[in-house]
Short mmCIF file of C-alpha atoms and ligand atoms in Angstrom, two decimals:
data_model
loop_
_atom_site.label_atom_id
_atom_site.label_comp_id
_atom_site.label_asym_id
_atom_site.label_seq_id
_atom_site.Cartn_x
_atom_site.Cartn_y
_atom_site.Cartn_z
CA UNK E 1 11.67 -59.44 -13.70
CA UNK E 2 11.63 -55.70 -14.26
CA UNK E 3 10.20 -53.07 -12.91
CA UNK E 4 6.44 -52.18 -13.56
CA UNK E 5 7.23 -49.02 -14.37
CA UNK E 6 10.59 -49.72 -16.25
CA UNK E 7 8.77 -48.42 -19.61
CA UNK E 8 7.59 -45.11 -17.97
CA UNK E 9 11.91 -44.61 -16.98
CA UNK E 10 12.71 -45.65 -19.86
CA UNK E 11 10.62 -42.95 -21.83
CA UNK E 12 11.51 -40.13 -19.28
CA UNK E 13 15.01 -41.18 -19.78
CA UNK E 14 15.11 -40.51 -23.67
CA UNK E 15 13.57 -37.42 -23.21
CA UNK E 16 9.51 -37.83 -23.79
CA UNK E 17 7.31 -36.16 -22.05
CA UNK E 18 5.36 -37.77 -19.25
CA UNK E 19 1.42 -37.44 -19.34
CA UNK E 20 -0.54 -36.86 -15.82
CA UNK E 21 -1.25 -40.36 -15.50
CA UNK E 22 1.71 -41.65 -16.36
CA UNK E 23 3.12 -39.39 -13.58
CA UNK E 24 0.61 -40.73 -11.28
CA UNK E 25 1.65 -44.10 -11.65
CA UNK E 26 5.08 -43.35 -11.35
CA UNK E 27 4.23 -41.20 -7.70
CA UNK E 28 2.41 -44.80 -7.01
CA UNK E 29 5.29 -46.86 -6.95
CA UNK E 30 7.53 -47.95 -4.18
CA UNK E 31 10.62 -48.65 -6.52
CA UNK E 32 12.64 -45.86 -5.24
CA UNK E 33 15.82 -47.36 -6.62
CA UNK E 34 14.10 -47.26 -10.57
CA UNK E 35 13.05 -43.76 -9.92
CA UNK E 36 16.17 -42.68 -8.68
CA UNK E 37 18.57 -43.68 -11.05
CA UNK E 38 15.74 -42.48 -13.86
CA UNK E 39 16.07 -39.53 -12.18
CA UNK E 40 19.73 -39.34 -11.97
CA UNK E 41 20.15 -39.91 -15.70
CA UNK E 42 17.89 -37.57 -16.95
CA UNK E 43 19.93 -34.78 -14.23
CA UNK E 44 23.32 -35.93 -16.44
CA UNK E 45 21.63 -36.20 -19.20
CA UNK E 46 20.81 -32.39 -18.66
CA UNK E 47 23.91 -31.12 -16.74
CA UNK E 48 26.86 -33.29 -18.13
CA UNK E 49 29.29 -31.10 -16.52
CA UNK E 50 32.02 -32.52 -13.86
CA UNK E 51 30.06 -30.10 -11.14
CA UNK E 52 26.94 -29.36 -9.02
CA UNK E 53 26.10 -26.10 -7.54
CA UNK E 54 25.71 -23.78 -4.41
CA UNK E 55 24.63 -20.71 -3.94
CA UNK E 56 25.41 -18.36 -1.01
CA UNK E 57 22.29 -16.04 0.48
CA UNK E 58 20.48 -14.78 3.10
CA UNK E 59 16.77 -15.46 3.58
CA UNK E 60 15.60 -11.85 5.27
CA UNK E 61 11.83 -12.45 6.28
CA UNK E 62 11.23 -8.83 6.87
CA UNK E 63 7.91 -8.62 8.17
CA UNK E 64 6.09 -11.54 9.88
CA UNK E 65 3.06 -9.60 10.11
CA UNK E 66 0.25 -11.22 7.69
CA UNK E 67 -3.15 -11.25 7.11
CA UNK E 68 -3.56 -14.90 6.02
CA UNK E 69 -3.62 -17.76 8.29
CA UNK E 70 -2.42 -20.96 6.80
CA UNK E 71 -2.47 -23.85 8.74
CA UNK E 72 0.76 -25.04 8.14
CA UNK E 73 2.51 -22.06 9.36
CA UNK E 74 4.11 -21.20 12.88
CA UNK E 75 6.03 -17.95 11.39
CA UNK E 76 2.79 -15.19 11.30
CA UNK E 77 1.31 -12.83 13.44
CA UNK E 78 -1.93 -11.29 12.81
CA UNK E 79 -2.00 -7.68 12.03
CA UNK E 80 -3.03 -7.20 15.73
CA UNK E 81 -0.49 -9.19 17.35
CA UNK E 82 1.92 -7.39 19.89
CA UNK E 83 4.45 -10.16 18.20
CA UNK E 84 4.53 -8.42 15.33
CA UNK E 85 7.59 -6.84 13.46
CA UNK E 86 8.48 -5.00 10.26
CA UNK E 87 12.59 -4.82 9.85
CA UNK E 88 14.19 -1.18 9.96
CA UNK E 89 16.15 -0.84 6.99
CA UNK E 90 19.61 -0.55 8.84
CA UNK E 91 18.95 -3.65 9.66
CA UNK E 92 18.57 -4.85 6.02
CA UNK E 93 21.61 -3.52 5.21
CA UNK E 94 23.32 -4.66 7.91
CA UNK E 95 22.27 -8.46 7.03
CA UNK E 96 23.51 -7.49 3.76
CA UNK E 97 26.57 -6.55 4.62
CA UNK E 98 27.59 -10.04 6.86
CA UNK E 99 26.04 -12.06 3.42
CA UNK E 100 28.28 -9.73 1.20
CA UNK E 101 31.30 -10.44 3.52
CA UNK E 102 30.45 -14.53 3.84
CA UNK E 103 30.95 -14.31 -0.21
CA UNK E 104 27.10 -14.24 -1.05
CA UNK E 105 25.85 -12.22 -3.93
CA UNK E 106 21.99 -12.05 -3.00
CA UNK E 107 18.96 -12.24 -0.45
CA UNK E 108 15.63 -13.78 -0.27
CA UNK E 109 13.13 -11.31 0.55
CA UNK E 110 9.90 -13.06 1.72
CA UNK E 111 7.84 -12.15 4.87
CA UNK E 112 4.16 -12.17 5.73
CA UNK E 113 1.36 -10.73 3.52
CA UNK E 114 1.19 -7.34 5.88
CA UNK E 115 -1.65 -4.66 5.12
CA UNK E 116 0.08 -1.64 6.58
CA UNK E 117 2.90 -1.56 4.05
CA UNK E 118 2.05 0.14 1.20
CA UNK E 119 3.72 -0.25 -2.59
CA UNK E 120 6.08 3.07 -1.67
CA UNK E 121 7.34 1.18 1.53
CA UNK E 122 8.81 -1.67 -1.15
CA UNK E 123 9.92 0.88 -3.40
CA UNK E 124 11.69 3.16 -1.42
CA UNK E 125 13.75 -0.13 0.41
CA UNK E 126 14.49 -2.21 -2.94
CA UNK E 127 16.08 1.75 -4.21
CA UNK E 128 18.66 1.85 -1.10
CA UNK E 129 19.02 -1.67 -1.06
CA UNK E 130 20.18 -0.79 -4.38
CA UNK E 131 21.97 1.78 -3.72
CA UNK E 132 24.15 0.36 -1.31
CA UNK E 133 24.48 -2.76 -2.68
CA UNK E 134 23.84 -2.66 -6.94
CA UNK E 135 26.01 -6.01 -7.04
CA UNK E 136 23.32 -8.20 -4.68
CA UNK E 137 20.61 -9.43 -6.55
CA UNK E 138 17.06 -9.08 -4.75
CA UNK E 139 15.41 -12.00 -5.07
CA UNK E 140 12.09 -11.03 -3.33
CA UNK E 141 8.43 -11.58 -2.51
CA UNK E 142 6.99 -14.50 -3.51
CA UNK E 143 3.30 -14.33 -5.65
CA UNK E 144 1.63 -14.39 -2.78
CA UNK E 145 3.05 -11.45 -1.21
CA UNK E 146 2.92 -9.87 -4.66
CA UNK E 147 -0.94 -10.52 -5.30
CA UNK E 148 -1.66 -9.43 -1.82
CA UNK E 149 0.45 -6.05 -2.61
CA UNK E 150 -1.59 -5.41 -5.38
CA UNK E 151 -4.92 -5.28 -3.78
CA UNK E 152 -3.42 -3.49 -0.68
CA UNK E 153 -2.23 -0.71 -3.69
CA UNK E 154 -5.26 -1.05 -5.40
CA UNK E 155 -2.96 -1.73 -8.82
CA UNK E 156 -3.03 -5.25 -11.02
CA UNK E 157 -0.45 -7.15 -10.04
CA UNK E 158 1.50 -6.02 -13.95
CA UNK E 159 1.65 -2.71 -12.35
CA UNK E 160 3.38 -3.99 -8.95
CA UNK E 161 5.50 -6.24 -10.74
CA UNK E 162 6.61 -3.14 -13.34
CA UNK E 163 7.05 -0.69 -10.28
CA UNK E 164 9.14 -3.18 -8.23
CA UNK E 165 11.63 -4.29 -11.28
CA UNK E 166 12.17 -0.82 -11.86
CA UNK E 167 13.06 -0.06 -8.30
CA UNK E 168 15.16 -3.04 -8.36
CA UNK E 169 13.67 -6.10 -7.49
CA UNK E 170 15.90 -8.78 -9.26
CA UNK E 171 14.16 -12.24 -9.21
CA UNK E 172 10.80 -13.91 -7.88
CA UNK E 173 11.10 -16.96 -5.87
CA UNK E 174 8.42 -19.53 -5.99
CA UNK E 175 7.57 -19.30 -2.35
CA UNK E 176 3.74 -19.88 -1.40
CA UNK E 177 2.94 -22.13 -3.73
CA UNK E 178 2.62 -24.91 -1.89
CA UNK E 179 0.20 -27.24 -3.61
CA UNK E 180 -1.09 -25.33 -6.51
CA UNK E 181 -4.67 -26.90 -6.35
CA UNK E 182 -7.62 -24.96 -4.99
CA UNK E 183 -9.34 -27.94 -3.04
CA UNK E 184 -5.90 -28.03 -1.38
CA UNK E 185 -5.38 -24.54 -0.66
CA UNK E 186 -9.09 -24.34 0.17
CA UNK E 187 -8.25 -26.59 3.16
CA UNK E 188 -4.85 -25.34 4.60
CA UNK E 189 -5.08 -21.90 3.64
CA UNK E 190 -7.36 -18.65 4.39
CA UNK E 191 -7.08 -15.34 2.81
CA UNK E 192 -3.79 -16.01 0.45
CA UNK E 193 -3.72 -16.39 -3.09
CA UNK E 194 -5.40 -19.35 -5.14
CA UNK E 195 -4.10 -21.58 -7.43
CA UNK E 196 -4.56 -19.67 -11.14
CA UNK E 197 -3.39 -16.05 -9.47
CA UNK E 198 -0.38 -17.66 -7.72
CA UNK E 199 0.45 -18.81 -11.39
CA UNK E 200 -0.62 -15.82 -13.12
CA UNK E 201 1.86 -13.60 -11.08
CA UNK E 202 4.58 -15.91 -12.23
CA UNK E 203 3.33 -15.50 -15.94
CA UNK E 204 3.37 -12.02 -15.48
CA UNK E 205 6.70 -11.47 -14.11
CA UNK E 206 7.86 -13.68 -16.81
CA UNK E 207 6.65 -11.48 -19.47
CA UNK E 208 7.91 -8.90 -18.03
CA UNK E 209 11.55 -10.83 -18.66
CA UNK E 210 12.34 -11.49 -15.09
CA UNK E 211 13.41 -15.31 -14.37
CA UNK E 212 11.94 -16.88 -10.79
CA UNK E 213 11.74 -20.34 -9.21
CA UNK E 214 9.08 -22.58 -8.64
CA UNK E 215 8.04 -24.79 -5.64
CA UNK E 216 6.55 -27.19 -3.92
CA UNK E 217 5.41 -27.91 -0.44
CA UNK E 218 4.16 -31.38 -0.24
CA UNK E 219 2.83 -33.95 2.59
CA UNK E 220 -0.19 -32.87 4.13
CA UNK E 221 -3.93 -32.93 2.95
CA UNK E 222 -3.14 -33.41 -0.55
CA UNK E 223 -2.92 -36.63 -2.38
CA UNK E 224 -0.86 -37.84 -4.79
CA UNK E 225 -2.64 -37.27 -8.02
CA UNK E 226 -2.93 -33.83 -6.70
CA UNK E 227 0.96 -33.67 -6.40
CA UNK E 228 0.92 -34.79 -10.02
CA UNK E 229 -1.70 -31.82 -10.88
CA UNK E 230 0.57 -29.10 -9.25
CA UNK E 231 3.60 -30.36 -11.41
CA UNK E 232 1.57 -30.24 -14.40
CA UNK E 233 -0.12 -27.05 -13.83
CA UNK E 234 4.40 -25.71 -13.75
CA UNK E 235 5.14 -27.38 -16.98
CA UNK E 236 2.50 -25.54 -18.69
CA UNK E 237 3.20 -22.83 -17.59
CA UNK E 238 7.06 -23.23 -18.14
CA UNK E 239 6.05 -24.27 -21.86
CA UNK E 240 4.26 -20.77 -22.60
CA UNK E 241 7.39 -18.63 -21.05
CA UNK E 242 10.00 -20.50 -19.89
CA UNK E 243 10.88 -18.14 -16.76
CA UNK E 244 11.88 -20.73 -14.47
CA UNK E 245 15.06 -21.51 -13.51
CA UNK E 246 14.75 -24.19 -10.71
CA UNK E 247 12.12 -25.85 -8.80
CA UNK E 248 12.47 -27.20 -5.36
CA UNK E 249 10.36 -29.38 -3.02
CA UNK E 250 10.27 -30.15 0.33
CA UNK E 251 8.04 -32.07 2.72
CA UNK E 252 5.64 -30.03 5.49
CA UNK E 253 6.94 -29.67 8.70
CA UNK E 254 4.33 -30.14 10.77
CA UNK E 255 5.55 -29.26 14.36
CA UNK E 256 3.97 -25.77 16.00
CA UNK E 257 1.51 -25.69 13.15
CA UNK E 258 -2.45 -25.91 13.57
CA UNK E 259 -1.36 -29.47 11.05
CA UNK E 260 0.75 -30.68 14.29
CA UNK E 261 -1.41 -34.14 14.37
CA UNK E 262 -0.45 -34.93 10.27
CA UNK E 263 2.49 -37.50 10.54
CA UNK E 264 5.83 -36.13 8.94
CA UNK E 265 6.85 -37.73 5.73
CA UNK E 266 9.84 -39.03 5.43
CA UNK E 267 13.11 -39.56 3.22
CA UNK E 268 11.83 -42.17 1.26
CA UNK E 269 8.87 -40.20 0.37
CA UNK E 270 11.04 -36.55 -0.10
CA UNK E 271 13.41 -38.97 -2.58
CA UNK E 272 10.62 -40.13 -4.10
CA UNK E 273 8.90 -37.41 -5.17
CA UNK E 274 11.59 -35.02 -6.18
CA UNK E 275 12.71 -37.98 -8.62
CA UNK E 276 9.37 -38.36 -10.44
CA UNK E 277 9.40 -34.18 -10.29
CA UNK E 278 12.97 -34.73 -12.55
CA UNK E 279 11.32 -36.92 -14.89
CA UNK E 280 7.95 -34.95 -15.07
CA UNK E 281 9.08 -31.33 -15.30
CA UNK E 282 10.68 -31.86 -18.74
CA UNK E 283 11.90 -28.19 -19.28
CA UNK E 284 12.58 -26.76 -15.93
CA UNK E 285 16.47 -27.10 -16.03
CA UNK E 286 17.46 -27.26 -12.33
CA UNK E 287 16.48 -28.91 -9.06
CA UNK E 288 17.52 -27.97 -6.46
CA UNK E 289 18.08 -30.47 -3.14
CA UNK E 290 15.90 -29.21 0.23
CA UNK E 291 18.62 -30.11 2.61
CA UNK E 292 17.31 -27.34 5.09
CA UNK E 293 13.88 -29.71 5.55
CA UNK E 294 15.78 -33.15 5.25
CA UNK E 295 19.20 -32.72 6.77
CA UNK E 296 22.75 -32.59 5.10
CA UNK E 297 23.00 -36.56 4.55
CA UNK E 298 19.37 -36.92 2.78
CA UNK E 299 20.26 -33.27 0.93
CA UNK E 300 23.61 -34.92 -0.35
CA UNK E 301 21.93 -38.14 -1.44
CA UNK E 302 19.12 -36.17 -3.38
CA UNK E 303 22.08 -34.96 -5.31
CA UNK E 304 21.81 -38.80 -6.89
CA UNK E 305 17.77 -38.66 -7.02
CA UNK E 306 17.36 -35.97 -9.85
CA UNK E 307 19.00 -33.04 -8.17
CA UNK E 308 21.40 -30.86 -9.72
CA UNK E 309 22.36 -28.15 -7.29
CA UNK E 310 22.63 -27.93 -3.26
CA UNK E 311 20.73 -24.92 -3.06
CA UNK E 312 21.69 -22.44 -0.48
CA UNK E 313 24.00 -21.90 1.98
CA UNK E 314 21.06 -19.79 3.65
CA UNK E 315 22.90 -17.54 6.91
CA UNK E 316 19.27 -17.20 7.85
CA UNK E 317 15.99 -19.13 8.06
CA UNK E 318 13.21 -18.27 10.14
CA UNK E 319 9.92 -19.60 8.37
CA UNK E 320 10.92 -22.90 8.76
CA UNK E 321 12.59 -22.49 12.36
CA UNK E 322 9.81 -21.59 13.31
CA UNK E 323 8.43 -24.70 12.83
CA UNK E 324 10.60 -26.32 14.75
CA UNK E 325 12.61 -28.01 11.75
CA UNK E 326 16.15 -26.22 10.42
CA UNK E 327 19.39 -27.64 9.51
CA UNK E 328 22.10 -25.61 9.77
CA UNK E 329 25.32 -26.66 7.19
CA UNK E 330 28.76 -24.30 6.64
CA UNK E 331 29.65 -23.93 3.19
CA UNK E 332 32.42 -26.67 3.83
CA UNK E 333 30.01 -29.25 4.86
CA UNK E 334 28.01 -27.87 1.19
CA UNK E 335 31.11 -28.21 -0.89
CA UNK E 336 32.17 -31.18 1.00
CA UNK E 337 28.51 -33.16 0.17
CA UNK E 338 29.16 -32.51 -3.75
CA UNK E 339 32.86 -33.48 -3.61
CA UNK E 340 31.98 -36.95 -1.87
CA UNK E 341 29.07 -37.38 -3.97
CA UNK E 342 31.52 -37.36 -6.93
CA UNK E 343 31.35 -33.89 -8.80
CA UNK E 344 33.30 -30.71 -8.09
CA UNK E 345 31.41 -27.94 -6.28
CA UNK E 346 30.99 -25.05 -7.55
CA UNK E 347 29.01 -21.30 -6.87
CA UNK E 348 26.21 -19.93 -8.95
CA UNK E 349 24.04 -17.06 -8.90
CA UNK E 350 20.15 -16.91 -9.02
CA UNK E 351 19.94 -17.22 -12.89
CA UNK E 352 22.64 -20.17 -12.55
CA UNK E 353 25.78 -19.02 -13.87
CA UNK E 354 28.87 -19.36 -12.51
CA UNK E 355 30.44 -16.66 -10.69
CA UNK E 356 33.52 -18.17 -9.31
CA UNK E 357 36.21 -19.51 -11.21
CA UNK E 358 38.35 -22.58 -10.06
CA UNK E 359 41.42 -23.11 -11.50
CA UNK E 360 41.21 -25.58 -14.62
CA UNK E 361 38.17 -24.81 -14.84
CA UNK E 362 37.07 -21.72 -17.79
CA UNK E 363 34.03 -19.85 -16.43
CA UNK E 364 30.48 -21.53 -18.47
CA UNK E 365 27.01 -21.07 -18.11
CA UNK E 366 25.00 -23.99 -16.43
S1 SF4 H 1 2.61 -19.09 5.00
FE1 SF4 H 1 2.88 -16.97 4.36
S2 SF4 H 1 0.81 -16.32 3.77
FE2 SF4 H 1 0.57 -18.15 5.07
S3 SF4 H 1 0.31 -17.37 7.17
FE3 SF4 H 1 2.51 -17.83 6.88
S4 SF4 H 1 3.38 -15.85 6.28
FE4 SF4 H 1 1.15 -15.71 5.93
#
């Protein structure tokens, strides 16, 4: 007999687009092996090529200072805190440097919402990042941190956005989003941005022509058709302006957090739900594995449940040390994951093109 949801796979497969409730009932279902291999065709069906990707950065959380409290989080420290830090910029660069000399080609700069730091303070560090270093791309501050900015400068968040890119900001990464409906964020989060302004800094940016990710932090107070509205509420928005390149998920760490008593989800769930993201998110090209929350042998195998790309080789990670969950992989154990897993790996940049060149192989856009 086949699967329940066999006609669902089978529509994803040839390219149809998935409604809400048909999403839902695939989220529903316990037959991980249908999803998967749904999942893994439409990720060939979309990236034919003999490869799967890496990317080498550093995650620099330069300020864990914030004036939110989510519940989920173990990284902040209140404005007041004697815990609190803001990086010196010699420090920057010199994380810059050791990523530049590992091979990598950008950072992630994300850090707490912090009050004190005003638009110039941004400005004045993306121009000698810059300067030092015009070949890293900045991909930096995540809408949250941008909304938050905005108020704190007393600008709209167009204005941030415009003064940043010009100063050099190169990306946005999807960070904060977690799930991107208000109930939800109502209940985990205080003081940080709501569902339709997390979105509407995206939309922004992406007018503006800049390309970001998208995210999603799943496994805590939300349920499943709620899952299925933050997915929806990213295709929509991918359909007016098409600015994202990848979307990742992971599960919530619960350890150190004030959601220490939630149980942890996990493989089968993580597997789960980043296949039925493949199928859903029609026209967001990439996924990217979340081997840093599930370990390097769940992180390979999610290369065969809809993924496309390993991620990051990230030299740093505090957010989610912090709560008490990291994996740590070389760049061997990276490219070794893709090799076994069939396909030949091979480094991209943030707007997923290739940037090195093994031999046999004639540099291509993925
Ligand atoms: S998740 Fe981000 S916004 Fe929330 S408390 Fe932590 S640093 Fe602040």
């Amino acid at each position: 007999m086949g699967s329940p949801i066999a006609p669902l796979l089978a529509k994803a497969e040839a390219g149809e687009r998935l409604s809400p409730a048909e999403g839902l009932a695939l989220l529903e279902s316990h037959d991980l092996t249908a999803l998967g291999t749904a999942a893994d065709r439409v990720a060939r069906r979309l990236h034919p090529e003999p490869f799967r990707t890496y990317n080498i950065d550093r995650n620099i959380n330069y300020t864990n200072v914030c004036s939110a409290v989510c519940d989920f989080c173990a990284f902040y420290r209140t404005p007041k805190s004697p815990e609190g830090y803001v990086l010196d910029t010699d420090v920057i660069l010199q994380k810059i440097q050791e990523t530049v000399d590992v091979g990598g080609d950008q950072i992630l700069m994300q850090g707490g919402m912090n009050p004190k730091l005003p638009i110039e303070w941004y400005e004045d560090l993306l121009r000698t990042l810059k300067t030092h270093f015009p070949q890293v791309n900045i991909h930096g501050f995540s809408p949250p941190e941008i909304h938050a900015l905005a108020k704190v400068a007393k600008l709209s968040t167009r204005q941030v956005l415009t003064r940043l890119k010009a100063a050099g900001l190169g990306s946005l990464p999807g960070g904060g989003a977690e799930i991107l409906v208000d109930r939800v964020r109502a209940e985990i989060t205080r003081g940080k941005v709501m569902s339709d302004d997390w979105l509407d800094v995206c939309r922004t940016w992406h007018e503006l022509g800049g390309k970001g990710s998208a995210t999603m932090m799943f496994g805590h107070v939300e349920t499943l058709a709620e899952r299925i509205e933050h997915l929806e509420r990213l295709r929509q928005l991918q359909d007016e302006t098409g600015g994202f390149t990848a979307f990742i998920c992971w599960t919530f760490q619960p350890e150190h957090t004030d959601l220490s008593h939630l149980p942890k989800l996990g493989a089968f769930e993580y597997l789960k739900t980043q296949a039925v993201a493949r199928l859903y998110l029609d026209n967001i090209p990439n996924i990217q594995s979340s081997w840093v929350t599930q370990g390097l042998k769940i992180g390979q195998i999610a290369l065969l449940y809809g993924a496309n790309d390993m991620g990051s080789l990230m030299i740093e990670e505090n957010v989610v040390a912090a709560a008490g969950t990291v994996h740590h992989l070389t760049l061997a154990q990276i490219r070794g994951a893709i090799t076994e897993a069939g396909y030949i790996p091979r480094q991209r940049n943030v707007f997923y093109e290739l940037i090195d060149e093994p031999a046999g192989l004639a540099p291509m856009q993925a």
